[in-house]
CSV table of C-alpha atoms in Angstrom, one decimal:
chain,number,residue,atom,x,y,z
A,13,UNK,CA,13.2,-8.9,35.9
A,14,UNK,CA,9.9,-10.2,37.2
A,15,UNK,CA,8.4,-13.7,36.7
A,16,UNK,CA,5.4,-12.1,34.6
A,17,UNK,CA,8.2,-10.6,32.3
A,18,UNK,CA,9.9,-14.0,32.0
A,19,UNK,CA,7.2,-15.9,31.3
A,20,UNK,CA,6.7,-13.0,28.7
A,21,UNK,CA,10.0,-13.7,27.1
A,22,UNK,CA,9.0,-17.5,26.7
A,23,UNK,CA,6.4,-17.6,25.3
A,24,UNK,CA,7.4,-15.3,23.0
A,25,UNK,CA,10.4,-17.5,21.8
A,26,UNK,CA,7.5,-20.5,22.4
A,27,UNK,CA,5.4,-18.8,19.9
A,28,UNK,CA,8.0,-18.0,17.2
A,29,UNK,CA,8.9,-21.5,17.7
A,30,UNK,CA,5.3,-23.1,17.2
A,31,UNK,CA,5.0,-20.8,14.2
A,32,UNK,CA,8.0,-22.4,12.3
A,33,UNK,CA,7.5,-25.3,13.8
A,34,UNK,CA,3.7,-25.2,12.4
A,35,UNK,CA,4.9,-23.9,9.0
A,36,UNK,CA,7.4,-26.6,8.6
A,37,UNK,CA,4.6,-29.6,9.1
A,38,UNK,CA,1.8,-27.3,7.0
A,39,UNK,CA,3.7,-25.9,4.1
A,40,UNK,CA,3.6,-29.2,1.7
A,41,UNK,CA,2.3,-28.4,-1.5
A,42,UNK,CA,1.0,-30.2,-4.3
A,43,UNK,CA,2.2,-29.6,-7.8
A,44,UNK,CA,-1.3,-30.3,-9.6
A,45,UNK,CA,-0.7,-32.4,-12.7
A,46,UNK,CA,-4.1,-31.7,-13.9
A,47,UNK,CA,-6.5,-28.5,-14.3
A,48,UNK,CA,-8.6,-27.7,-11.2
A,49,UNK,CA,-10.8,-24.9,-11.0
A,50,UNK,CA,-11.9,-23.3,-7.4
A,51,UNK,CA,-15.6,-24.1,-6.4
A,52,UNK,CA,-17.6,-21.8,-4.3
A,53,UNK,CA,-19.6,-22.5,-1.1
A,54,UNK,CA,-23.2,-20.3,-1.3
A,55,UNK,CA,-22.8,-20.2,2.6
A,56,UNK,CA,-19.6,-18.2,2.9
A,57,UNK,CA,-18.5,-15.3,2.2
A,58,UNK,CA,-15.2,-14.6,0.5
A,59,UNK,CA,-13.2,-11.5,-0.4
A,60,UNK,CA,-11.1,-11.2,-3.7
A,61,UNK,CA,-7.7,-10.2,-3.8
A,62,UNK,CA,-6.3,-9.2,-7.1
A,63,UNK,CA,-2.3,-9.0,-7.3
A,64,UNK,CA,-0.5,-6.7,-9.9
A,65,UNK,CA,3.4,-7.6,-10.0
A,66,UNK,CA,5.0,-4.6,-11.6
A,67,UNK,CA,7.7,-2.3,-9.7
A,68,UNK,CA,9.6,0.2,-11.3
A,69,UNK,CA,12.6,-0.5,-8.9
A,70,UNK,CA,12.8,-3.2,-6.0
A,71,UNK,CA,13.4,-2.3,-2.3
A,72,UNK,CA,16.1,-4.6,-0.2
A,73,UNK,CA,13.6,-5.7,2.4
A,74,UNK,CA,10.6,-6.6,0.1
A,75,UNK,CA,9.9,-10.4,-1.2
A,76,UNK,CA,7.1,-9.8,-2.5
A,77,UNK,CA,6.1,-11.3,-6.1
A,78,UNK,CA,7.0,-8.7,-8.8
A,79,UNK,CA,8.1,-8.1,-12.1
A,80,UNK,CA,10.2,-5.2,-13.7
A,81,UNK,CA,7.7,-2.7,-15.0
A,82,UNK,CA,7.1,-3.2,-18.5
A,83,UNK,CA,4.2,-1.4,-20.5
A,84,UNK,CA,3.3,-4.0,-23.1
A,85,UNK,CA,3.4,-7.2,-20.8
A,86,UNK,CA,1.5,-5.1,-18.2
A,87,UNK,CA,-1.2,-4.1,-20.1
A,88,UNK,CA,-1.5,-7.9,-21.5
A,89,UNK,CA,-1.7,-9.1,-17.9
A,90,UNK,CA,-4.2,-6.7,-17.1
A,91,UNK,CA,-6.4,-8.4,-19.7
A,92,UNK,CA,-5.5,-11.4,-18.5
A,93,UNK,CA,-6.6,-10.5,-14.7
A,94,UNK,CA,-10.1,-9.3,-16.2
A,95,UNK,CA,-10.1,-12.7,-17.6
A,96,UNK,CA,-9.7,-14.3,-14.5
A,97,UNK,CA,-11.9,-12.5,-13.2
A,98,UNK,CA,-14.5,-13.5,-15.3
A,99,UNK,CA,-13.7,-17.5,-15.1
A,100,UNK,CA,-14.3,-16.6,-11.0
A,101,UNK,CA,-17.5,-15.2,-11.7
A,102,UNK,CA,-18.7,-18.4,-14.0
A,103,UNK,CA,-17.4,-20.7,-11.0
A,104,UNK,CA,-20.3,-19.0,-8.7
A,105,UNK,CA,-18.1,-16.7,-6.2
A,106,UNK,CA,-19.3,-13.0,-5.3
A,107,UNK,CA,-17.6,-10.9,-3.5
A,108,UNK,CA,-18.5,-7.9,-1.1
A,109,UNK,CA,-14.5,-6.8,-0.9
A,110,UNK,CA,-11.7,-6.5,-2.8
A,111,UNK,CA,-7.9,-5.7,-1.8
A,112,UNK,CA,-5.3,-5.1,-4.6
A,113,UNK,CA,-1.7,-5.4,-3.9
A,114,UNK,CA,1.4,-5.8,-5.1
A,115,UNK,CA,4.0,-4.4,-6.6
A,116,UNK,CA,3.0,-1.2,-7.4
A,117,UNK,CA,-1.0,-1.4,-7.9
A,118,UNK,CA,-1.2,2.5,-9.5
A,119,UNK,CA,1.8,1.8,-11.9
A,120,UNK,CA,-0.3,1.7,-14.8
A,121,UNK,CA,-4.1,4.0,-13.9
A,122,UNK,CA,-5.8,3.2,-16.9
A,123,UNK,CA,-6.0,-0.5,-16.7
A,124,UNK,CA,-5.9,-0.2,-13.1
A,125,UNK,CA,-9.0,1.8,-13.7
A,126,UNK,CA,-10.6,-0.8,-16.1
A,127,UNK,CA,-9.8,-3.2,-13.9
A,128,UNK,CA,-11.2,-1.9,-10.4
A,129,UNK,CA,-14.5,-0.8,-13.2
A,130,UNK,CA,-14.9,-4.5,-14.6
A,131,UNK,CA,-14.6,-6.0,-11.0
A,132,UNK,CA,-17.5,-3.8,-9.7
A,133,UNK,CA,-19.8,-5.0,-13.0
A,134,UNK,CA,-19.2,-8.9,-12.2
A,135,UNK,CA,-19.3,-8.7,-8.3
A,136,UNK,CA,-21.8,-7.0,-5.9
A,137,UNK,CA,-18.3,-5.1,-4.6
A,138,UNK,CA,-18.6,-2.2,-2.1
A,139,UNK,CA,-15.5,-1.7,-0.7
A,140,UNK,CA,-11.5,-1.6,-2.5
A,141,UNK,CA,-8.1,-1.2,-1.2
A,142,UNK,CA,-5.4,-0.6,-2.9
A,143,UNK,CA,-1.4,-0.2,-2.1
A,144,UNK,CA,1.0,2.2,-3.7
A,145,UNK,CA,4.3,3.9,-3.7
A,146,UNK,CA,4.5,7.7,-3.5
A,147,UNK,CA,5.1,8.5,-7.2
A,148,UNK,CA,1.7,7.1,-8.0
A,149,UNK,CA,-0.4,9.9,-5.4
A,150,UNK,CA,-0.7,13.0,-7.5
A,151,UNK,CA,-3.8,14.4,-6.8
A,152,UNK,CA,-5.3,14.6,-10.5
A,153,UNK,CA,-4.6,11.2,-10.7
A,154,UNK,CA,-6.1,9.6,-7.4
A,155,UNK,CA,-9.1,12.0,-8.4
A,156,UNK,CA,-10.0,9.1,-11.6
A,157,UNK,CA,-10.3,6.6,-9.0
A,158,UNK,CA,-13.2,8.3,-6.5
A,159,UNK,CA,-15.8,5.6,-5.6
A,160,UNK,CA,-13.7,3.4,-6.9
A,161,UNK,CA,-10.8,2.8,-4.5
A,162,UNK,CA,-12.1,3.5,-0.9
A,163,UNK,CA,-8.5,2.6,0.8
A,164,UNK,CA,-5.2,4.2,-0.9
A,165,UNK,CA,-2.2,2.5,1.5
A,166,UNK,CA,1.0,4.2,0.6
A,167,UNK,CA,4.4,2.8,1.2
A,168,UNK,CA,6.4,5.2,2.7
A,169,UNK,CA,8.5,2.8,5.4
A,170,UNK,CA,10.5,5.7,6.6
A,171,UNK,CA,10.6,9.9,6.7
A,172,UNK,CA,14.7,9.2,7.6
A,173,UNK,CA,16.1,10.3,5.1
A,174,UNK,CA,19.4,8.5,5.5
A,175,UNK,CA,17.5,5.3,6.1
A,176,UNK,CA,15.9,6.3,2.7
A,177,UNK,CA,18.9,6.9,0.5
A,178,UNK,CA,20.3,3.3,2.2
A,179,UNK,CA,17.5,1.2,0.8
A,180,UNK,CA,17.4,3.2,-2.4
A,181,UNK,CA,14.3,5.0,-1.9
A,182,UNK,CA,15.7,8.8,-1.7
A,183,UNK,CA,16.6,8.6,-5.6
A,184,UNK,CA,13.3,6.9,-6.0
A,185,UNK,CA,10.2,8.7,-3.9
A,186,UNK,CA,12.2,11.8,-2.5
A,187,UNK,CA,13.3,13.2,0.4
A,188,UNK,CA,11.3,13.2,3.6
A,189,UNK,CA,10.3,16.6,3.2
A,190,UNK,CA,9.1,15.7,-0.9
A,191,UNK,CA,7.2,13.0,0.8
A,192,UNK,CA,5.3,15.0,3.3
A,193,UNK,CA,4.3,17.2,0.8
A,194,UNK,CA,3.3,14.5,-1.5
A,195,UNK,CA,1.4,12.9,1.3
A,196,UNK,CA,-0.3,15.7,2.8
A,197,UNK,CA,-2.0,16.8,-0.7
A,198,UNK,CA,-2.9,13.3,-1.7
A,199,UNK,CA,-4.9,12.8,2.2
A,200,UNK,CA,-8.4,13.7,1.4
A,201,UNK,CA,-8.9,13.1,-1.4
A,202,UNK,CA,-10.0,9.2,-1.5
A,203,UNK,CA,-12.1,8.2,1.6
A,204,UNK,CA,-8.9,6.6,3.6
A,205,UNK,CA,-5.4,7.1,3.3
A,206,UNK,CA,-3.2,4.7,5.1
A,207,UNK,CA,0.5,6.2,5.8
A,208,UNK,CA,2.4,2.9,6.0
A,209,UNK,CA,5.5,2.8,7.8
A,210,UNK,CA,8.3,0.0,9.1
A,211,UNK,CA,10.3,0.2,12.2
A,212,UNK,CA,12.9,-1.9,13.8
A,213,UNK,CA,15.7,-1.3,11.4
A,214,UNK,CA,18.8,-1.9,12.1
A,215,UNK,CA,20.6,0.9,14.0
A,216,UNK,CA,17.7,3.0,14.2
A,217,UNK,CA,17.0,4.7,17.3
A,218,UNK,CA,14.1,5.7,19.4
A,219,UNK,CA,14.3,9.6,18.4
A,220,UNK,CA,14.0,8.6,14.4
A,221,UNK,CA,11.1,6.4,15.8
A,222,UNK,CA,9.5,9.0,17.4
A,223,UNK,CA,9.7,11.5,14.4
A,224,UNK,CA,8.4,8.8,12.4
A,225,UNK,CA,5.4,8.8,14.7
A,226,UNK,CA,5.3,12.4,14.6
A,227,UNK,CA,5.5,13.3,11.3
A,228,UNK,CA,2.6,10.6,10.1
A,229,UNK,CA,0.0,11.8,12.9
A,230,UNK,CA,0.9,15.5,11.7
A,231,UNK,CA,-0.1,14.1,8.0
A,232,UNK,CA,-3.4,13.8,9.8
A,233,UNK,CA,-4.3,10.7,7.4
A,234,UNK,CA,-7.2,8.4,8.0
A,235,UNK,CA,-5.3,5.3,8.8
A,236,UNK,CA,-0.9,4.7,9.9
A,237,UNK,CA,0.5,1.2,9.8
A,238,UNK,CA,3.7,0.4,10.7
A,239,UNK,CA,5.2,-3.0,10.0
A,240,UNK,CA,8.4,-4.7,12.5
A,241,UNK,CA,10.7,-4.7,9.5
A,242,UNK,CA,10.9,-8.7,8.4
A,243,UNK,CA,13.9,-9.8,7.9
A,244,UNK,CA,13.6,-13.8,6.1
A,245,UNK,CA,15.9,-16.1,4.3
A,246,UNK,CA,15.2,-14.4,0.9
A,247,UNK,CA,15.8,-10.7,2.4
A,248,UNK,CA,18.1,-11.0,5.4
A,249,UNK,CA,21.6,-10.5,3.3
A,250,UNK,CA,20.3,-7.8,1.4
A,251,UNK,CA,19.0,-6.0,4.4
A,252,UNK,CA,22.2,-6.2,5.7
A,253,UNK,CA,24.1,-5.2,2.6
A,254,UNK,CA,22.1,-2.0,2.4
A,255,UNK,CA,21.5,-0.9,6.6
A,256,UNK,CA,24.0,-2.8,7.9
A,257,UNK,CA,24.0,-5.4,10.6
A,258,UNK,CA,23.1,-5.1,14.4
A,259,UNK,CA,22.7,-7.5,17.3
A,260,UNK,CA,19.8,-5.0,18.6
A,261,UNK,CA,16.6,-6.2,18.5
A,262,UNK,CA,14.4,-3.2,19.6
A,263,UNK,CA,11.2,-5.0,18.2
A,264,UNK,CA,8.7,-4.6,21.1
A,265,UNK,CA,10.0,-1.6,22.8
A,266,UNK,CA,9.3,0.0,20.0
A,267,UNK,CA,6.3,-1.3,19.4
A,268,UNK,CA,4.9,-0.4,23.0
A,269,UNK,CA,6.1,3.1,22.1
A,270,UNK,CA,4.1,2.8,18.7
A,271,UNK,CA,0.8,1.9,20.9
A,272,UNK,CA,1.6,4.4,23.1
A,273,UNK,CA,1.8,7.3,21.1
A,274,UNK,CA,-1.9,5.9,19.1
A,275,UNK,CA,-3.5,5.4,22.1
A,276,UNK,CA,-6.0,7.8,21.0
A,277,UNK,CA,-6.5,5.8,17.6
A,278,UNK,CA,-8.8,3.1,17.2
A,279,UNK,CA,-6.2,0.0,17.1
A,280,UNK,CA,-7.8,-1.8,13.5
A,281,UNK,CA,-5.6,-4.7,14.4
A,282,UNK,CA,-2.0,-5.7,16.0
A,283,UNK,CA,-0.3,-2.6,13.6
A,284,UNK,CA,-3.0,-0.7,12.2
A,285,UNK,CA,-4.3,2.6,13.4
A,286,UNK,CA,-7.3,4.5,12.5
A,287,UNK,CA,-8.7,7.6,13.5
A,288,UNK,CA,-11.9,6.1,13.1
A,289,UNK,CA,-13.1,2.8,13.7
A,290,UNK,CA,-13.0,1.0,9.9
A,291,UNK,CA,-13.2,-2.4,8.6
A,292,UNK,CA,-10.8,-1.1,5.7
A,293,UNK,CA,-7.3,-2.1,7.0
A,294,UNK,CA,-3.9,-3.6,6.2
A,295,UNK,CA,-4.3,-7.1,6.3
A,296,UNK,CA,-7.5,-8.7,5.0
A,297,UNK,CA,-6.8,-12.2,5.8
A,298,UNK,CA,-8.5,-11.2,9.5
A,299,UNK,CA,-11.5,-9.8,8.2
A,300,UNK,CA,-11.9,-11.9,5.2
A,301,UNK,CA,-9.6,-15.5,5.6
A,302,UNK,CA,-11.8,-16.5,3.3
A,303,UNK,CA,-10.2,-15.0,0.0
A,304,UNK,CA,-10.0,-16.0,-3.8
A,305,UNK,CA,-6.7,-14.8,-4.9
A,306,UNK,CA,-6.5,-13.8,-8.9
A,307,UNK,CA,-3.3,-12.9,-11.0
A,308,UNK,CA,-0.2,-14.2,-11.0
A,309,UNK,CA,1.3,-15.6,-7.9
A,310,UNK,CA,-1.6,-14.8,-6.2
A,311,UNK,CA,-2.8,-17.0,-3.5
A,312,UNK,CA,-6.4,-18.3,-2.6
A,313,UNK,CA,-7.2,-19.8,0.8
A,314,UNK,CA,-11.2,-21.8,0.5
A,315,UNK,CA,-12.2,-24.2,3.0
A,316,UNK,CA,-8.8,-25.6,4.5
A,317,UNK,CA,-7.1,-25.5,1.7
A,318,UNK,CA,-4.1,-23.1,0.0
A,319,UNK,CA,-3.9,-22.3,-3.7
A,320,UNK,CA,-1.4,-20.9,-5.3
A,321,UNK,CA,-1.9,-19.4,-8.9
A,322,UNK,CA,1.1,-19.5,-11.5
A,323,UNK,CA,3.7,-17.1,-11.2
A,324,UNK,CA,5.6,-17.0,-14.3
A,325,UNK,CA,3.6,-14.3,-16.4
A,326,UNK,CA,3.9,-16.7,-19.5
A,327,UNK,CA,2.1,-18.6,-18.4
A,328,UNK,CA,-0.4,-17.6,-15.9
A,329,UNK,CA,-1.6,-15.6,-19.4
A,330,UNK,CA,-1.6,-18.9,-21.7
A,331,UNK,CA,-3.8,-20.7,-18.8
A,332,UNK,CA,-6.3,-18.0,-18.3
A,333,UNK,CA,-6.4,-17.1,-21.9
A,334,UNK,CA,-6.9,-20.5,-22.6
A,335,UNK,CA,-10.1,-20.7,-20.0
A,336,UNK,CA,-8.0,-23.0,-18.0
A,337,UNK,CA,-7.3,-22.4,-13.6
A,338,UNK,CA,-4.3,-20.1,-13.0
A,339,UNK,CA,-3.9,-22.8,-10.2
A,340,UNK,CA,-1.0,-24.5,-10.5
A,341,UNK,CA,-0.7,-25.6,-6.7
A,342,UNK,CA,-2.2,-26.5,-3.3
A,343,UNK,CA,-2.5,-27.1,0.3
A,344,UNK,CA,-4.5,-28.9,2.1
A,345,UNK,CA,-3.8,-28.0,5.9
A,346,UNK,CA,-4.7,-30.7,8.8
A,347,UNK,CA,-7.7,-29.9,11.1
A,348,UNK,CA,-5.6,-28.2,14.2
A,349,UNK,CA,-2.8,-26.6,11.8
A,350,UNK,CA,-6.3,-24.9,10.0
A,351,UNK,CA,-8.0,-23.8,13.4
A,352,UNK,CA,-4.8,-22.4,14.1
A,353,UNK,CA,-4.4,-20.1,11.0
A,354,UNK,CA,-7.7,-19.2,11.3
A,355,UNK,CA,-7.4,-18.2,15.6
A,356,UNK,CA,-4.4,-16.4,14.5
A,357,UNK,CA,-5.9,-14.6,11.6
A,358,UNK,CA,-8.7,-13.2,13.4
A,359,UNK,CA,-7.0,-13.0,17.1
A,360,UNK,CA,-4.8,-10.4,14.9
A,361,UNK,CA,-7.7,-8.1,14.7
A,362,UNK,CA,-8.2,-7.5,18.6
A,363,UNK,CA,-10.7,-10.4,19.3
A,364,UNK,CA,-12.9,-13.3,19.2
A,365,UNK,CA,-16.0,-14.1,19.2
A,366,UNK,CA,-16.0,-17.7,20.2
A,367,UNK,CA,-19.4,-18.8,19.5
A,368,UNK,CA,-19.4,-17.2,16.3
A,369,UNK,CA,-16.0,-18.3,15.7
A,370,UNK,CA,-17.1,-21.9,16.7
A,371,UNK,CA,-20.0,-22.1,14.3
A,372,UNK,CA,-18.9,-21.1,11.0
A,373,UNK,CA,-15.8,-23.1,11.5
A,374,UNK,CA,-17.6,-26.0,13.4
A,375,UNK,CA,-15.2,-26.3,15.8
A,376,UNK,CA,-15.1,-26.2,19.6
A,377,UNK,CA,-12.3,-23.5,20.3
A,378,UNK,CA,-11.5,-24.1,24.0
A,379,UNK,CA,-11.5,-27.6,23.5
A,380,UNK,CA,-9.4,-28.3,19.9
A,381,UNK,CA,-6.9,-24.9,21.2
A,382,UNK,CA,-6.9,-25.8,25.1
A,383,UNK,CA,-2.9,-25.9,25.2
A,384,UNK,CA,-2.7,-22.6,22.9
A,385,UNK,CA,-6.0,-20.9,25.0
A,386,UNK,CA,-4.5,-21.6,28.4
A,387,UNK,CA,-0.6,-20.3,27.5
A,388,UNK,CA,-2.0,-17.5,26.2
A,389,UNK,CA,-4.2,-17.0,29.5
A,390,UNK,CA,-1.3,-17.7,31.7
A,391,UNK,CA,1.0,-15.2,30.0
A,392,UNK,CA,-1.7,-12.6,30.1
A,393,UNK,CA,-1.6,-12.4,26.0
A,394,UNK,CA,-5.9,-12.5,26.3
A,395,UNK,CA,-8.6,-12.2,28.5
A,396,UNK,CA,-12.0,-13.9,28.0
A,397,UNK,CA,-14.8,-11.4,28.7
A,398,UNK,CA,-18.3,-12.1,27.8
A,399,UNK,CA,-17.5,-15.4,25.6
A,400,UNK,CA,-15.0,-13.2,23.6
A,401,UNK,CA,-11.4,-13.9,23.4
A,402,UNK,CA,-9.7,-10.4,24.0
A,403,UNK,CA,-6.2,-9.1,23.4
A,404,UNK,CA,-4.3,-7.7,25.9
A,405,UNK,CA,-1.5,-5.4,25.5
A,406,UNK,CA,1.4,-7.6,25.6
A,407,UNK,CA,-1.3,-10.5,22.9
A,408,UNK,CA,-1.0,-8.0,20.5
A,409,UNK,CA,2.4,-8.1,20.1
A,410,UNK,CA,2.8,-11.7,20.6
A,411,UNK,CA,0.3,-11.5,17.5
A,412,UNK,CA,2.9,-9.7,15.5
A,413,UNK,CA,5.8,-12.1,16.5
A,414,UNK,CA,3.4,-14.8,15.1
A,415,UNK,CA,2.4,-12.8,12.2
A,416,UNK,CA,5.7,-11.8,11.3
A,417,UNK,CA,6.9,-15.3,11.1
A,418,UNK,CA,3.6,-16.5,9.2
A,419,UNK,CA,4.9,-13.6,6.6
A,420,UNK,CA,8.5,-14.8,6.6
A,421,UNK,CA,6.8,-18.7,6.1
A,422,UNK,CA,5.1,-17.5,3.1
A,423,UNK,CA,8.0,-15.6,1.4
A,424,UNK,CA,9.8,-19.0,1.1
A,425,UNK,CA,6.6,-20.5,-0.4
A,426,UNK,CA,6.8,-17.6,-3.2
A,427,UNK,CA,11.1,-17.6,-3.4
A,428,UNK,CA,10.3,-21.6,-4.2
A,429,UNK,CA,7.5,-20.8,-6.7
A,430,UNK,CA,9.3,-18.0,-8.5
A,431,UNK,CA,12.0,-20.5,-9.5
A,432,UNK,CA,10.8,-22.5,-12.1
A,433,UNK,CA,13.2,-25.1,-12.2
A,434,UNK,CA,12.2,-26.0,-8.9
A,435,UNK,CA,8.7,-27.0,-9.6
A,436,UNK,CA,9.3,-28.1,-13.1
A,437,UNK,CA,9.2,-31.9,-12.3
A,438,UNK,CA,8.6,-32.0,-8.7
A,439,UNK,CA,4.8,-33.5,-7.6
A,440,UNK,CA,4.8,-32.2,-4.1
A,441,UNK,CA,7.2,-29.4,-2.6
A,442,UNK,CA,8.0,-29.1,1.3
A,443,UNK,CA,8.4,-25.9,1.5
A,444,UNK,CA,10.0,-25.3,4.8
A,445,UNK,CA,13.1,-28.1,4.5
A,446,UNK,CA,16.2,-26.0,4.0
């Protein structure tokens, strides 16, 4: 092993380390005891993110915030979210973007419909992306939503189909071959369709990689993502229980085969691929970290600061309904723990521009991240070319190690929320304290 792969390996275990590490110093929340609406800046720019916490069925390995599917409460939180929306609009924000995620965003069209409709009257929005599952891709039905949705990201995680019938997805979406035909007549009809994929799971092996690869670029869809499977506190046991356990980690030499076999993609960010070059991708905290979050358990991150919205349905519908903030909850980061989040964020996405970075942030970047700027030099993660901060191969996926753990920090902070016994009486939560 050479010294430039050991150094490598360090700062890899250096960087999950600083991210826990920063997660566990950061993450103290505030239970707010009284109502407090979010203010907009007229200088910035935000992008709104709209959550809708329905599933039919839950999958082992996702901690996301969701809700059995249930037609009557769904169609009341849909009003509720147009609500919201509204109150938002009264508060002063606009918005030029809007990602929708979930749970299963198409599970019910015709609010989604209303919805995506009502969001476009109140904000000067151009561009939507949505995520789905592959029951929800019939072509009739993504037809109702051209020029609305311009990004349809499908959850496919896996054409294996024994990996499939392990994590209860076979009896759910389909075989592999039901998938690829579901797939290949639902690409085309919306402007992008993002295949999106996970890989590092347990056991599985660098052939069922490769024809994971193969089969999505034979798709021929706009956009493939492909996730390192995440495996937190909340998920780990039932991960196991379902695939089984291994002491394998084939994380990054899978991922250098991933970037390998896209090299002729544009690379959107650290695991986003896109046959053209789009703004429209996976993770919209790069492009817009910024964001007002609306619905339930939806998050909101403004100036600093992290707000989390209620997450029991009851009543996140009683407080909108009632013209009061969905906020129940927030964050105030310190000064380098922001910076941070915000390098990482936008490092994610390929590069910086450090004067541009410096002035709507008003910081100085080599100064306030020296430590972080010079590691990451030394370890060849960036290069600095024309007063940019560029990834190199081996920064990008030190930017998923980091991101990954930033997910797995965040799935605790909605595990602790979802239980409301926890926050019942509390006045401020540290999240990270086992």
């Amino acid at each position: 092993m050479t010294f430039s792969n050991v150094a490598q390996d360090l700062a890899i275990k250096y960087a999950d380390f600083t991210m826990q590490r920063s997660l566990y110093n950061g993450l103290n929340i505030d239970i707010l005891q009284n109502n407090l609406p979010k203010t907009a800046d007229a200088n910035k720019t935000y992008m709104l993110y709209a959550h809708v916490p329905f599933c039919h069925t839950f999958c082992p390995f996702c901690s996301f915030h969701k809700y059995n599917y249930d037609e009557s409460a769904a169609k009341k939180y849909f009003y509720s979210l147009r609500l919201e929306m509204e109150q938002i609009k009264e508060a002063g924000f606009d918005f030029h973007s809007m990602y929708v995620g979930g749970g299963t965003t198409l599970i019910n069209e015709d609010e989604l419909l209303k919805t995506l409709e009502h969001a476009k009257k109140l904000f000067n929005i151009n561009e939507i992306s949505c995520e789905t599952d592959p029951n929800h891709i019939e072509p009739s039905n993504l037809k109702r939503f051209i020029g609305l949705i311009d990004r349809l990201s499908i959850g496919v995680q896996s054409f294996n189909d024994e990996i499939l019938k392990k994590v209860a997805r076979y009896s759910k979406f389909g075989s592999k071959d039901l998938l690829i035909e579901k797939l290949s007549k639902a690409v085309g009809i919306l402007p992008i369709t993002s295949i999106d994929l996970i890989f590092n799971f347990p056991f599985q092996t660098k052939d069922e990689l490769l024809y994971d690869i193969q089969t999505a670029i034979a798709i021929d869809s706009e956009q493939v993502t492909f996730y390192p499977l995440m495996k937190s506190n909340i998920t780990k046991d039932k991960i196991a229980a379902s695939l089984g356990y291994s002491n394998e980690d084939n994380e990054r030499e899978f991922y250098e085969i991933i970037c390998s076999k896209f090299k002729n993609y544009y690379q959107n960010n650290a695991w986003s691929f896109s046959k053209q070059s789009s703004n429209l991708k996976d993770e919209y905290v790069g492009t817009g970290n910024q964001y007002v979050g609306v619905g339930s358990g939806a998050f909101s991150f403004l100036n600093g600061e992290l707000f989390i919205n209620a997450f029991n349905l009851d009543e996140y519908s009683k407080r909108v309904n009632a013209n009061r903030s969905a906020t129940i909850a927030k964050c105030k980061f310190k000064k380098r723990d922001k910076i941070r989040y915000l390098f990482l964020t936008q490092l994610f996405d390929g590069k910086i521009d450090i004067d541009k970075f410096n002035l709507e942030n008003g910081v100085n970047l080599k100064l306030d991240l020296y430590l972080e700027i010079t590691l990451l030099k030394a370890t060849n993660a960036i290069k600095i070319i024309d007063k940019e901060i560029v990834l190199t191969d081996f920064g990008r996926y030190l930017c998923v190690v980091l991101m990954k753990e930033f997910y797995i920090g965040m799935d605790k902070v909605r595990a602790t929320f979802r239980d409301d016994a926890k926050i019942k009486y509390k006045k401020r939560l540290r999240i990270m304290d086992k």
